[in-house]
PDB file of C-alpha atoms in Angstrom:
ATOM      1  CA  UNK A 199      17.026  22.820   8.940  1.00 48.00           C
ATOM      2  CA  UNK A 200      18.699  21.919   5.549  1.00 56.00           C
ATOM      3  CA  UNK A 201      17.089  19.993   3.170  1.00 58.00           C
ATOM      4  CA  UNK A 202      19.868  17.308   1.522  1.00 64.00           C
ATOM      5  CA  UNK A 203      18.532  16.110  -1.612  1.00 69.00           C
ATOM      6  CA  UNK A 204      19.461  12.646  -2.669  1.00 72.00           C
ATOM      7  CA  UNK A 205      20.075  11.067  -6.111  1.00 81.00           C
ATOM      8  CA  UNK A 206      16.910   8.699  -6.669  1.00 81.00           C
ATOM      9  CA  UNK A 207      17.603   4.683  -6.623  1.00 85.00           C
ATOM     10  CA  UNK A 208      17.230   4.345  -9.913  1.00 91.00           C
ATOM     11  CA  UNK A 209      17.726   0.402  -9.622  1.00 94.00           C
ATOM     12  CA  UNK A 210      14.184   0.380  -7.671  1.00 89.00           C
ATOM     13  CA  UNK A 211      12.616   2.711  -9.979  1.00 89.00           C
ATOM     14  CA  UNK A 212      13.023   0.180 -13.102  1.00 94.00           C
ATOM     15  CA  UNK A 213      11.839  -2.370 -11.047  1.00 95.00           C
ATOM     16  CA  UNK A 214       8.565  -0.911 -10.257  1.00 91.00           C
ATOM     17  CA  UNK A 215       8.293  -0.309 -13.547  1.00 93.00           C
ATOM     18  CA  UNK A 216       9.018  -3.794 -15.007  1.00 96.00           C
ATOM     19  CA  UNK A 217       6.635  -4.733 -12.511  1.00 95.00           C
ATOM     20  CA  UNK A 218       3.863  -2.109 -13.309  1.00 94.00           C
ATOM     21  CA  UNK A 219       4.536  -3.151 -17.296  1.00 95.00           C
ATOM     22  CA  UNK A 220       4.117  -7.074 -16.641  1.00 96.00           C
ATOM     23  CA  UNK A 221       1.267  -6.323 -13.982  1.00 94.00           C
ATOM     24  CA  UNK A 222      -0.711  -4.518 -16.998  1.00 94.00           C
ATOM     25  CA  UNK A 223      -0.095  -7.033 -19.529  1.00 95.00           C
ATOM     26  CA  UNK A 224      -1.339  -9.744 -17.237  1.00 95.00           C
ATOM     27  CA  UNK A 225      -4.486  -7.597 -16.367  1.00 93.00           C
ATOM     28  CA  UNK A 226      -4.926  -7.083 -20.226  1.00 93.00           C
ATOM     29  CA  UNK A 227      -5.069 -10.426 -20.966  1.00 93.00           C
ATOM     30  CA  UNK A 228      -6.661 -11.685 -18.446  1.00 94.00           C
ATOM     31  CA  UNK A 229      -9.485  -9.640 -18.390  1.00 93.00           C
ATOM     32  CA  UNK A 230      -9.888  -9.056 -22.212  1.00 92.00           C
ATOM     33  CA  UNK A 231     -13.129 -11.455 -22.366  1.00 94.00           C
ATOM     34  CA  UNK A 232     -14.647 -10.462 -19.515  1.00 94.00           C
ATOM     35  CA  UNK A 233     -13.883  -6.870 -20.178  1.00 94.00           C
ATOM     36  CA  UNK A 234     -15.853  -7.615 -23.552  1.00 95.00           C
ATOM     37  CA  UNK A 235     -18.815  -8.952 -21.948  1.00 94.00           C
ATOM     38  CA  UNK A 236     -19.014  -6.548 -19.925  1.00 93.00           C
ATOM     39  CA  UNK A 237     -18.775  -3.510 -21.400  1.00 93.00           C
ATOM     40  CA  UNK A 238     -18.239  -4.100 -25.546  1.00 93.00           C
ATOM     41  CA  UNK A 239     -14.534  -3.129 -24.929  1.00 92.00           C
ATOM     42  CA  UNK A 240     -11.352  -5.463 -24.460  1.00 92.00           C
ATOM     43  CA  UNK A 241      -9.487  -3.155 -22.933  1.00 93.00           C
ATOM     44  CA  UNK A 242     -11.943  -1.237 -20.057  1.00 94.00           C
ATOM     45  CA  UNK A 243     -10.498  -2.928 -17.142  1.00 94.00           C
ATOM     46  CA  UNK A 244      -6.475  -2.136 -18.632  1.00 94.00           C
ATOM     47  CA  UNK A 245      -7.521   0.988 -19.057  1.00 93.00           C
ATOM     48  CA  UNK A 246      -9.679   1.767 -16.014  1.00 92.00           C
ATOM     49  CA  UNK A 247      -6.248   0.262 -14.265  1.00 93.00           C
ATOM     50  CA  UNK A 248      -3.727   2.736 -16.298  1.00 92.00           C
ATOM     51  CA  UNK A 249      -6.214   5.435 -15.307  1.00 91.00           C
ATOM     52  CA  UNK A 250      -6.954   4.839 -11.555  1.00 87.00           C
ATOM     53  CA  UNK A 251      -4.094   2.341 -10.389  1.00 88.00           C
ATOM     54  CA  UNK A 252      -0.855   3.391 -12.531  1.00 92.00           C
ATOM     55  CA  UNK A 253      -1.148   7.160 -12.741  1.00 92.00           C
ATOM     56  CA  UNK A 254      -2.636   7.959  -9.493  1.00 90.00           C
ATOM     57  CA  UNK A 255       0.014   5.662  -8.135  1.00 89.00           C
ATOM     58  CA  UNK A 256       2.760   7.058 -10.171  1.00 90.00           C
ATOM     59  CA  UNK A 257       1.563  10.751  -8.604  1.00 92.00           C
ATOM     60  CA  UNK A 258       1.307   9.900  -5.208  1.00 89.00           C
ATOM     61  CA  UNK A 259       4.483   7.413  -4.910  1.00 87.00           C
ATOM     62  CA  UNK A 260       6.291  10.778  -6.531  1.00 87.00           C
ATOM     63  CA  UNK A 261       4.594  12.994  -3.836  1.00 90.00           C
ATOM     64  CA  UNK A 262       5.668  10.118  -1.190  1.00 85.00           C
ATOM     65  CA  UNK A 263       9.037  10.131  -2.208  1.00 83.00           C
ATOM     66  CA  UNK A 264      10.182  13.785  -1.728  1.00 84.00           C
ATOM     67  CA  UNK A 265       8.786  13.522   1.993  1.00 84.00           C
ATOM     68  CA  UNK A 266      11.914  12.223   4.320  1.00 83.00           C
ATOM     69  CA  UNK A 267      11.396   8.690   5.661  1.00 79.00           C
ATOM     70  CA  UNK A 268      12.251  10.025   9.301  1.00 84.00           C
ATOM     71  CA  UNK A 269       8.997  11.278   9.325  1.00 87.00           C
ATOM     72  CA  UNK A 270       7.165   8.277   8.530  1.00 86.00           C
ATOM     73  CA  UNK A 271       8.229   6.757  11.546  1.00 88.00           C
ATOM     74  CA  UNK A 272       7.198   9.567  13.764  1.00 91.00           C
ATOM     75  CA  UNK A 273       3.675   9.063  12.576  1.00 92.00           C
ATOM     76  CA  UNK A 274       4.074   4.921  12.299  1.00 92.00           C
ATOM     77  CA  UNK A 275       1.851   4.133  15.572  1.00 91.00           C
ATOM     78  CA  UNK A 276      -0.524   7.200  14.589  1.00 95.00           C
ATOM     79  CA  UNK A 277      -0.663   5.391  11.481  1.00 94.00           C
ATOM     80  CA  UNK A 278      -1.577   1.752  13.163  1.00 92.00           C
ATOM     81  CA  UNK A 279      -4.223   2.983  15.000  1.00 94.00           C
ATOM     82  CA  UNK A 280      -5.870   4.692  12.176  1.00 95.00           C
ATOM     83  CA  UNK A 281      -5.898   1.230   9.810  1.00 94.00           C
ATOM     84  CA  UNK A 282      -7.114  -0.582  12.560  1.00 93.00           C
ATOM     85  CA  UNK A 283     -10.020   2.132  12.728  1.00 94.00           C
ATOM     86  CA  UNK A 284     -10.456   1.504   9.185  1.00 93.00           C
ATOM     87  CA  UNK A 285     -10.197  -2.004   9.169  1.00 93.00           C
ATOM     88  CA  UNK A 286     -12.970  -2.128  11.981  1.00 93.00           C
ATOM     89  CA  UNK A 287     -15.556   0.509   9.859  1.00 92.00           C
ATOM     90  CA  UNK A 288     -15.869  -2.273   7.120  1.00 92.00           C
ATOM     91  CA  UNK A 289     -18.823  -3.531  10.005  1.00 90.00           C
ATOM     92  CA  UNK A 290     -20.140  -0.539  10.203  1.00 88.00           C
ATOM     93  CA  UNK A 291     -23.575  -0.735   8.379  1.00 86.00           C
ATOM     94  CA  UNK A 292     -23.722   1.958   5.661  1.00 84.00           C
ATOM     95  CA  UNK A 293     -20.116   2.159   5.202  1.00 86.00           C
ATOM     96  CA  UNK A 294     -19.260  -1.647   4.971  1.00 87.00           C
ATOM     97  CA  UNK A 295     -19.640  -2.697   1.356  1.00 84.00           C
ATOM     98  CA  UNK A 296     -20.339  -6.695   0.822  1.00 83.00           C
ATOM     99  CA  UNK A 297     -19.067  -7.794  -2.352  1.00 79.00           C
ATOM    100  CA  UNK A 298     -18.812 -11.432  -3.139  1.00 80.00           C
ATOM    101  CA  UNK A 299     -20.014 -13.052   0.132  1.00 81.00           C
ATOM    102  CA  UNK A 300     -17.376 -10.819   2.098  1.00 82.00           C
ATOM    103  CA  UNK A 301     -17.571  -7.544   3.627  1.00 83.00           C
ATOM    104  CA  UNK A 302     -14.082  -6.045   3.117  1.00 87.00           C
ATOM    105  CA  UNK A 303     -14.687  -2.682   1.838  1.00 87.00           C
ATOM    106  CA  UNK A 304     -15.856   0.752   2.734  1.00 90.00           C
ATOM    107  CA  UNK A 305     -18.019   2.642   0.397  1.00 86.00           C
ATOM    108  CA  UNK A 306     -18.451   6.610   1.015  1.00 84.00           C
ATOM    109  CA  UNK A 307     -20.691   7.626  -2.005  1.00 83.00           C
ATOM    110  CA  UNK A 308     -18.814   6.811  -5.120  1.00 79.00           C
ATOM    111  CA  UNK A 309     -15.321   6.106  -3.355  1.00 81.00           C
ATOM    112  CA  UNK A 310     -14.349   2.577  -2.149  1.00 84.00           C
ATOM    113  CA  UNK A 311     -11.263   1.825  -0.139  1.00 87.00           C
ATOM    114  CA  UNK A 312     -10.439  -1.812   0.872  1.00 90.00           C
ATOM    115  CA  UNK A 313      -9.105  -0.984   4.301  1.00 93.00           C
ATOM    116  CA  UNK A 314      -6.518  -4.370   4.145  1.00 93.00           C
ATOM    117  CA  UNK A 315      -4.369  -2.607   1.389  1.00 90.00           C
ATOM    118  CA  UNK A 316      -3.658   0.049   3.741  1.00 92.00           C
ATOM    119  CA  UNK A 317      -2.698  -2.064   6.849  1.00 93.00           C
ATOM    120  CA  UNK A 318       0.064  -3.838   4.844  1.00 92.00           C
ATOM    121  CA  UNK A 319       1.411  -0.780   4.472  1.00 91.00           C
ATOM    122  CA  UNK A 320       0.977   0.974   7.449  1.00 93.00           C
ATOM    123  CA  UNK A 321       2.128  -2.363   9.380  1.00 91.00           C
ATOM    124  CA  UNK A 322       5.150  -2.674   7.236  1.00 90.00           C
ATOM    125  CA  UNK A 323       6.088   0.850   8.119  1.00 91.00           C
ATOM    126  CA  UNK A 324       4.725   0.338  12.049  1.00 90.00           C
ATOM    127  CA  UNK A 325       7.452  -2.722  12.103  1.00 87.00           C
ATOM    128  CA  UNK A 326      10.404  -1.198  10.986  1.00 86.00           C
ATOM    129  CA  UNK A 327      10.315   1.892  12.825  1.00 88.00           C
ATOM    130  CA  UNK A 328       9.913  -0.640  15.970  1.00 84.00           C
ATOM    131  CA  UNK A 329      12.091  -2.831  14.600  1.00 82.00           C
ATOM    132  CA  UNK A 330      14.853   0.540  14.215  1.00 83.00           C
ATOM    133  CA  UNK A 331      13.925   1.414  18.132  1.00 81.00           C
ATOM    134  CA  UNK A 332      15.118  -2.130  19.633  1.00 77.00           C
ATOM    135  CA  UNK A 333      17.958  -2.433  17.426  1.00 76.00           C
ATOM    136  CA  UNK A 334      19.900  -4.909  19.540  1.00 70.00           C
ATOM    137  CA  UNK A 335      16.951  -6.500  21.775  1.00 67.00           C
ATOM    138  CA  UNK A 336      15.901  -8.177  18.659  1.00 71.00           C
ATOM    139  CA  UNK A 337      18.371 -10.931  19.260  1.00 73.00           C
ATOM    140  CA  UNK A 338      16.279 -12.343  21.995  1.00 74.00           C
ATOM    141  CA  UNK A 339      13.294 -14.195  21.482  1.00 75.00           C
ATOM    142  CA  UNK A 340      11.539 -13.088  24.210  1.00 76.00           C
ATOM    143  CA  UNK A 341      11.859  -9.331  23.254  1.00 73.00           C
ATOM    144  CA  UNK A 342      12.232  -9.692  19.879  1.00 73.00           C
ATOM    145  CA  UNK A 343      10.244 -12.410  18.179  1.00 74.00           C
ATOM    146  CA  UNK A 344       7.269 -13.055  20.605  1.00 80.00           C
ATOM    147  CA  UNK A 345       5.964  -8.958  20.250  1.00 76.00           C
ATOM    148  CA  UNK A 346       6.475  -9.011  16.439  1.00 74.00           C
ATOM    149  CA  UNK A 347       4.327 -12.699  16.221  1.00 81.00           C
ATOM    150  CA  UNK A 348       1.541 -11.202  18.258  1.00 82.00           C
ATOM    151  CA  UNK A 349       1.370  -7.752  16.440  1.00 75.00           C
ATOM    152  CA  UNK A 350       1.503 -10.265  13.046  1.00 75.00           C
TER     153      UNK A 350
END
């Protein structure tokens, strides 16, 4: 098989930028106080976010990108099930993590994954790939509307 290489959108890639740039300024200054209070340092929580938010992301959305999107949607219902397995193990004692009156994470030692960050967007990709399959059905309400409300 041959691999076409395309030119990146660079358009997007400013974008996520200007949005990771304002995102960090709002964090900074939002958090400076607390941040302070916390831990005798205005800037952990920027930081701790540059560190473990922006670079990670930056890495993986990098890996992400060189894999071809065709792919994606082979896995999209693979995908589906898996968040909804996730989504269900926040209830599982010793893995469900209650923080603030709510028990939406899962804690495995020192890693913690909130499970709904995921499902956006595995259900994102789960909807387009069906979306892409019934092309023209869409039209009707019936076919198209009614499945997409109750997956939603």
């Amino acid at each position: 098989m041959r691999m076409i290489i395309h030119k990146p959108n660079y358009y997007l890639i400013v974008v996520v930028f200007i949005l990771m740039v304002f995102g960090l300024i709002m964090l900074s200054s939002a958090s400076a106080v607390l941040s302070y209070e916390n831990f005798g340092n205005n800037y952990y929580y920027f930081v701790h976010q540059l560190i473990y938010g922006v670079i990670i992301g930056l890495v993986v959305m990098t890996i992400t990108s060189k894999i071809d999107y065709h792919v994606w949607s082979k896995y999209a219902a693979f995908l589906l099930l898996a968040t909804l397995l996730l989504l269900c193990l926040v209830f599982v004692p010793g893995l469900g993590l209650e923080l603030g009156g709510a028990q939406r994470w899962i804690a495995i030692g020192s890693l913690t994954l909130q499970p709904t960050e995921v499902a956006k967007l595995t259900f994102i990709l789960y909807l387009a790939t069906w979306l892409e399959k019934r092309q023209q059905g869409i039209k009707d309400i019936k076919y198209g509307l009614l499945p997409f409300l109750t997956l939603i």
